[in-house]
Each structure stands twice: as C-alpha cells, then as structure tokens.
Short mmCIF file of C-alpha atoms in Angstrom, two decimals:
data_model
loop_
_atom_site.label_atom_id
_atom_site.label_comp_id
_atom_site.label_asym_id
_atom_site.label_seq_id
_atom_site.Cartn_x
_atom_site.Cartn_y
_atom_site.Cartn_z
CA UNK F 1 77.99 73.82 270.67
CA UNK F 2 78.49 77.71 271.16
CA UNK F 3 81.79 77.56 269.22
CA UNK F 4 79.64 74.51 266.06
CA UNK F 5 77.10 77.72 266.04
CA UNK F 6 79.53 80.90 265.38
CA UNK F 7 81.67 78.42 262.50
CA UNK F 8 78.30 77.55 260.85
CA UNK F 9 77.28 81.50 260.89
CA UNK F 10 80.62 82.73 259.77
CA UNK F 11 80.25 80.26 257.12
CA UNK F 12 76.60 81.13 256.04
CA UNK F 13 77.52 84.80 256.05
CA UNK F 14 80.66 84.46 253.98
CA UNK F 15 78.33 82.20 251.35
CA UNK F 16 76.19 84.94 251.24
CA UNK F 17 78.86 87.62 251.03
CA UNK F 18 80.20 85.98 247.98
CA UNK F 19 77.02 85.32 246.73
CA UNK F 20 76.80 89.35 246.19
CA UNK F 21 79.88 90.08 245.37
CA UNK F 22 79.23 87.42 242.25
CA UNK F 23 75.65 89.18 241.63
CA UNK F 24 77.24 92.61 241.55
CA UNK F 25 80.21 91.57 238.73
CA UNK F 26 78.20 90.85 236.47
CA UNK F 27 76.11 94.00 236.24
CA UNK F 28 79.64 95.43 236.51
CA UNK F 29 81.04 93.85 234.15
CA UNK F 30 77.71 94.10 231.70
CA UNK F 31 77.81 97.78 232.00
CA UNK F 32 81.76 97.83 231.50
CA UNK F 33 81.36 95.92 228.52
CA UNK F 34 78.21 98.20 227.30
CA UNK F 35 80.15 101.34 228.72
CA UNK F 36 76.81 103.10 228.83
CA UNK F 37 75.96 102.94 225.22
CA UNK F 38 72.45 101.54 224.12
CA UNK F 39 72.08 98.72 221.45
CA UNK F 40 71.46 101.24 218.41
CA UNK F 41 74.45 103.73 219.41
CA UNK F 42 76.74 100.20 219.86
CA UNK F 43 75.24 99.53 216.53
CA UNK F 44 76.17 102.13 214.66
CA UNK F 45 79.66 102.25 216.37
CA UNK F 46 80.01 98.59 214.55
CA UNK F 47 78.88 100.06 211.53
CA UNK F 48 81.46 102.97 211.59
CA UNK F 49 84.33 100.56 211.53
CA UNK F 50 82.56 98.78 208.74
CA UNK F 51 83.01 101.94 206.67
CA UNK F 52 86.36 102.67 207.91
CA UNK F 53 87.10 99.08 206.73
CA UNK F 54 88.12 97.88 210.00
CA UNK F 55 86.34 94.56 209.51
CA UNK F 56 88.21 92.49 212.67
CA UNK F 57 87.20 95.66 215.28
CA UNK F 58 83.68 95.85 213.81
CA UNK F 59 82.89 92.02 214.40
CA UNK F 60 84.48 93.26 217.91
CA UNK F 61 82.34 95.79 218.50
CA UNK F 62 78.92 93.37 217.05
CA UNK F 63 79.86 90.91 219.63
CA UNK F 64 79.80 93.44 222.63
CA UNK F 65 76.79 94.36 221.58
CA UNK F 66 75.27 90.85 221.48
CA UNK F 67 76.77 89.96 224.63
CA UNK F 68 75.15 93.39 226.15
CA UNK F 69 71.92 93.20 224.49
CA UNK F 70 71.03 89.67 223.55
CA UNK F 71 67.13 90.16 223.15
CA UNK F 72 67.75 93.68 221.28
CA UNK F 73 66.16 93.57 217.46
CA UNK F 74 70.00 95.27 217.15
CA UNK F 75 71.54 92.21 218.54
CA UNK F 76 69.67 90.03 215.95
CA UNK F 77 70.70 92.03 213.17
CA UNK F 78 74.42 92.29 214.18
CA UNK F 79 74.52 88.02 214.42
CA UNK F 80 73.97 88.64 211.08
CA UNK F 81 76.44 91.53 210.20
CA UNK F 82 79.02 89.09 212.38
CA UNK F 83 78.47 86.37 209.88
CA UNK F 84 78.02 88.55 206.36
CA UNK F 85 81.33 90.15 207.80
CA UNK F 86 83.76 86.92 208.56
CA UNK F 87 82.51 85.55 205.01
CA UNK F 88 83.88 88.55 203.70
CA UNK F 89 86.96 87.95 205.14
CA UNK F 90 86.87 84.35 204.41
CA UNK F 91 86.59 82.95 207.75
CA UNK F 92 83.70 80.26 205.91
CA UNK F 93 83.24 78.08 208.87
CA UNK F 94 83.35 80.83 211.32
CA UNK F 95 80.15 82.25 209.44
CA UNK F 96 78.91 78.88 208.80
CA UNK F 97 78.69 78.50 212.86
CA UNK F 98 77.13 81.87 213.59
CA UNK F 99 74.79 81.58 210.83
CA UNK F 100 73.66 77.81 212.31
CA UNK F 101 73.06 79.27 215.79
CA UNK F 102 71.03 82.46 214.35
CA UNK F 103 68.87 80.07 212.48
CA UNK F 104 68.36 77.40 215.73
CA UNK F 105 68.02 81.02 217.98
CA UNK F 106 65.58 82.96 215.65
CA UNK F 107 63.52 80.65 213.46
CA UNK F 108 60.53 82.85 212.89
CA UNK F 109 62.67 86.43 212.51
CA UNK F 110 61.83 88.82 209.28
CA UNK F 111 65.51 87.91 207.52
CA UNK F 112 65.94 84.22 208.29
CA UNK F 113 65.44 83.60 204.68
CA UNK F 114 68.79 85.49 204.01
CA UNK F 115 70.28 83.61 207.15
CA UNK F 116 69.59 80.53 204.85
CA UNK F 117 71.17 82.06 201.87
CA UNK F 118 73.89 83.20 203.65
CA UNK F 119 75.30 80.29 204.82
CA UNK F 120 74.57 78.59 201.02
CA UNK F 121 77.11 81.09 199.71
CA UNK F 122 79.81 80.64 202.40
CA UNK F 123 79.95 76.80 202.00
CA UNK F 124 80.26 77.43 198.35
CA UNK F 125 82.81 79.77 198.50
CA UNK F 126 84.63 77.80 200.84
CA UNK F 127 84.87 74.93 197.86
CA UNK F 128 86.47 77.67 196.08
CA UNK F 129 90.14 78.72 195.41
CA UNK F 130 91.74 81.96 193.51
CA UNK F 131 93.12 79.34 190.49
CA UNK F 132 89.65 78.11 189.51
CA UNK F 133 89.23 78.81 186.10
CA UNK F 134 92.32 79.18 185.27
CA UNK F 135 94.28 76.50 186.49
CA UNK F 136 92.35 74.13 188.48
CA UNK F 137 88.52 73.06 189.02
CA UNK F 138 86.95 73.36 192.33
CA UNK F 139 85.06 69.62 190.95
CA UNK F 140 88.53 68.13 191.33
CA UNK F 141 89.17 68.64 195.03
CA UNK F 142 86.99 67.41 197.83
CA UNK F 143 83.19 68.53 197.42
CA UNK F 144 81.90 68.25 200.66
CA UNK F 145 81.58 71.66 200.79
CA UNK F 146 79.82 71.79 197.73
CA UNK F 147 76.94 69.17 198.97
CA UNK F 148 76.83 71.10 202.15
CA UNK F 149 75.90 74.53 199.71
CA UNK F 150 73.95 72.36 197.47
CA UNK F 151 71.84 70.91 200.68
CA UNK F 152 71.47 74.78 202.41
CA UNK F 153 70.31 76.14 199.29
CA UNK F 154 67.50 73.16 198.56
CA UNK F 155 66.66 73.51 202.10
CA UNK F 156 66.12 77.70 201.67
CA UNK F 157 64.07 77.29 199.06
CA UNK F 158 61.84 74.79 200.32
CA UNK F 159 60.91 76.78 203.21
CA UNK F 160 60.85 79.81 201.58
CA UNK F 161 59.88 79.18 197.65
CA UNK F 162 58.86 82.85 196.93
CA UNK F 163 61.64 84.39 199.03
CA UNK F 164 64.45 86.97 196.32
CA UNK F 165 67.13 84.30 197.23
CA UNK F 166 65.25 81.32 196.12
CA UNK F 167 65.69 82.46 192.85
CA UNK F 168 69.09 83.24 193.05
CA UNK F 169 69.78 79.99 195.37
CA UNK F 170 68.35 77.78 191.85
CA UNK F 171 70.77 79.30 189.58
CA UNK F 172 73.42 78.52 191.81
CA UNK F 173 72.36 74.92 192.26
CA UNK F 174 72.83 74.31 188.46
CA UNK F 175 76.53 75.07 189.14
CA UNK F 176 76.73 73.34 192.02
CA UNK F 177 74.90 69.97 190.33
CA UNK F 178 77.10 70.74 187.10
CA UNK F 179 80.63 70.31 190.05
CA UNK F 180 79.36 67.52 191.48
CA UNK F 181 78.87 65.89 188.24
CA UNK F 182 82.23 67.02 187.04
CA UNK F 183 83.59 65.30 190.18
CA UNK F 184 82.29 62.35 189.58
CA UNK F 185 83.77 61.81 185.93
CA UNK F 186 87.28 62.83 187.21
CA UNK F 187 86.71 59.71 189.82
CA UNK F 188 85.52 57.64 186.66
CA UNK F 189 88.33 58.68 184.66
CA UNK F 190 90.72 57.82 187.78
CA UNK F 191 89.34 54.13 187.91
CA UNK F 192 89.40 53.50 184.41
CA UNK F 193 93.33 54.82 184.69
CA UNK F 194 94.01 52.46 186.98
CA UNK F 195 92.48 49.43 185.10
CA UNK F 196 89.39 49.18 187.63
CA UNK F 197 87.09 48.98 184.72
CA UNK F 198 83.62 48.13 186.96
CA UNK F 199 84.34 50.98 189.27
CA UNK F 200 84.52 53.26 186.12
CA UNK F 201 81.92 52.15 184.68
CA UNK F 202 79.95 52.19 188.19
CA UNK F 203 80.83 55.67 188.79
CA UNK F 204 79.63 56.61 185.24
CA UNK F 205 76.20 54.78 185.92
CA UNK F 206 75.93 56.96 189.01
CA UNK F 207 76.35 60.35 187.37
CA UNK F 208 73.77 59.45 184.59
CA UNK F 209 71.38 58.40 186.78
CA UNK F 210 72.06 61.36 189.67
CA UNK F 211 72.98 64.18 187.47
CA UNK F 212 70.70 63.74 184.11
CA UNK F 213 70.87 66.35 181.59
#
C-alpha cells in the first residue's frame, strides 16, 4: 500500500512538474518570438522592410507580430498589410485566405470595407495573365475566379453601398460581367463548331438573358 502511495505521488508530482514546465514555454517562447519589442515598434520594423522592398521578411516580421499580439489594433492592421502584401507578390489565394479569416475575425472593425475590396481585386487578378490583351483573353480560360471577384465585389457593396470602394468595386463589375459574357460566346461558338447546334444556341439564350446589354 506504502509502496501504491509513493508511485501515485511520484506520478502526481511529475504531472505537475510538466505541467509548469509547459506553462513556462510558452511565455518563453512568446517573449522570444516578441524579443521585447511592443506591437507598434514590431510594426514599424514590418514596415521598414516594406520600404527596403523586402516583401517575404516583412510578411515575416507581420506574422510575429500577430502571433505576439493578437488583440493589438497593430495586429489587426498587419492581417491586413499580410494580405495587401502577398497580392502584391501574387500569392492570390494566400491573400484570399488571410483576407477570409480577417473578415470572419473582425466583422465590425473601421477597414473591413477594404478587407472586402481587397479580396475582390485578388480573385480578379488571379483570372489574369501577362498576355491578356495582347495575345489571349482572360474570358477564354476558366472563370471561376472571375465569379468569385464578381460575387466579393456585389457582396462589398451591399454591405457597404456608400463605402470609396463601392464605387470603384461597380466599375469593375462591368468588366467582370463583360468576361463572363465573353466566356460564354467562346463556349457557344465551340458547340456550334462541333455541330451541337441546341447547345449553341442554348448557350446563346443564356448570355442574352444573364448578361443583357
């Protein structure tokens, strides 16, 4: 019984033992990563890289920050810089994801409108490629991209009608209604190559009445 009693303390205490040593790695390892910075000075470290146009080290540096600071008004701005930053480096569905969890994490924040306008503009650009308009048409590839831009920029301005993208997100639409349109005669065209007459003629019934003029 003696002997049950000493294996079930030695136990106990080595539970416990762990059970601090766990506790105190990650405030070890939170103030490694921070390095005793605060959320503005890791801010503007980001930023510096920006300008040195060390884009990969900046979204490095954002991230540390984040993970440091989650709840810092600096953290919520640098979700953003992380997205507005892989876009720019065309990394589209890398920005696509941050901007989707900034929007599910901060609904009700001051720039969610440009969260929403952001991620419009990366799934268009990701429909995109450096021959368009010279040698090929963006309407001739596959345009799920461009119905996943056309739905994030109707969504952004529904919620926010008056918002400085909404304007900007409308013009854009036009283009994006004029591809989808575009795609949908090369299909037609396709069929009626082939000799399936009804599916032409189908497909040409569905831009008219889905795309008027």
């Amino acid at each position: 019984t003696d002997m049950n009693s000493r294996f079930a303390l030695i136990i106990f205490l080595l539970s416990f033992l762990s059970g601090c040593s766990l506790l105190g790695a990650d405030k070890d390892t939170k103030k490694l990563v921070a390095d005793g910075y605060t959320p503005k000075e890791l801010y503007q470290l980001a930023e510096d890289k920006v300008e040195s146009g060390l884009i990969e080290q900046a979204i490095d540096q954002y991230e540390i920050l984040v993970a440091s600071y989650p709840y810092s008004k600096y953290s919520i701005q640098a979700r953003l810089d992380i997205a507005f930053n892989l876009l720019k480096r065309k990394k589209y569905n890398r920005s696509i994801q941050e901007l989707d969890k900034f929007i599910s994490s901060y609904p009700d924040s001051q720039p969610i409108a440009y969260a929403y306008y952001l991620r419009g503009i990366a799934a268009e650009k990701k429909s995109h490629s450096i021959l368009d308009n010279l040698l090929t048409d963006n309407a001739q590839r596959d345009v799920q991209s461009l119905k996943d831009s056309y739905d994030y920029f109707s969504i952004l301005i529904k919620k926010f009608p008056n918002s400085e993208y909404a304007i900007d997100a409308q013009s854009r639409l036009v283009k994006i209604v004029n591809a989808l349109a575009r795609h949908e005669l090369y299909v037609a065209i396709y069929y009626t190559r082939i000799g399936a007459n009804i599916a032409g003629i189908n497909r040409t019934k569905y831009i008219i009445e889905t795309y008027p003029l």
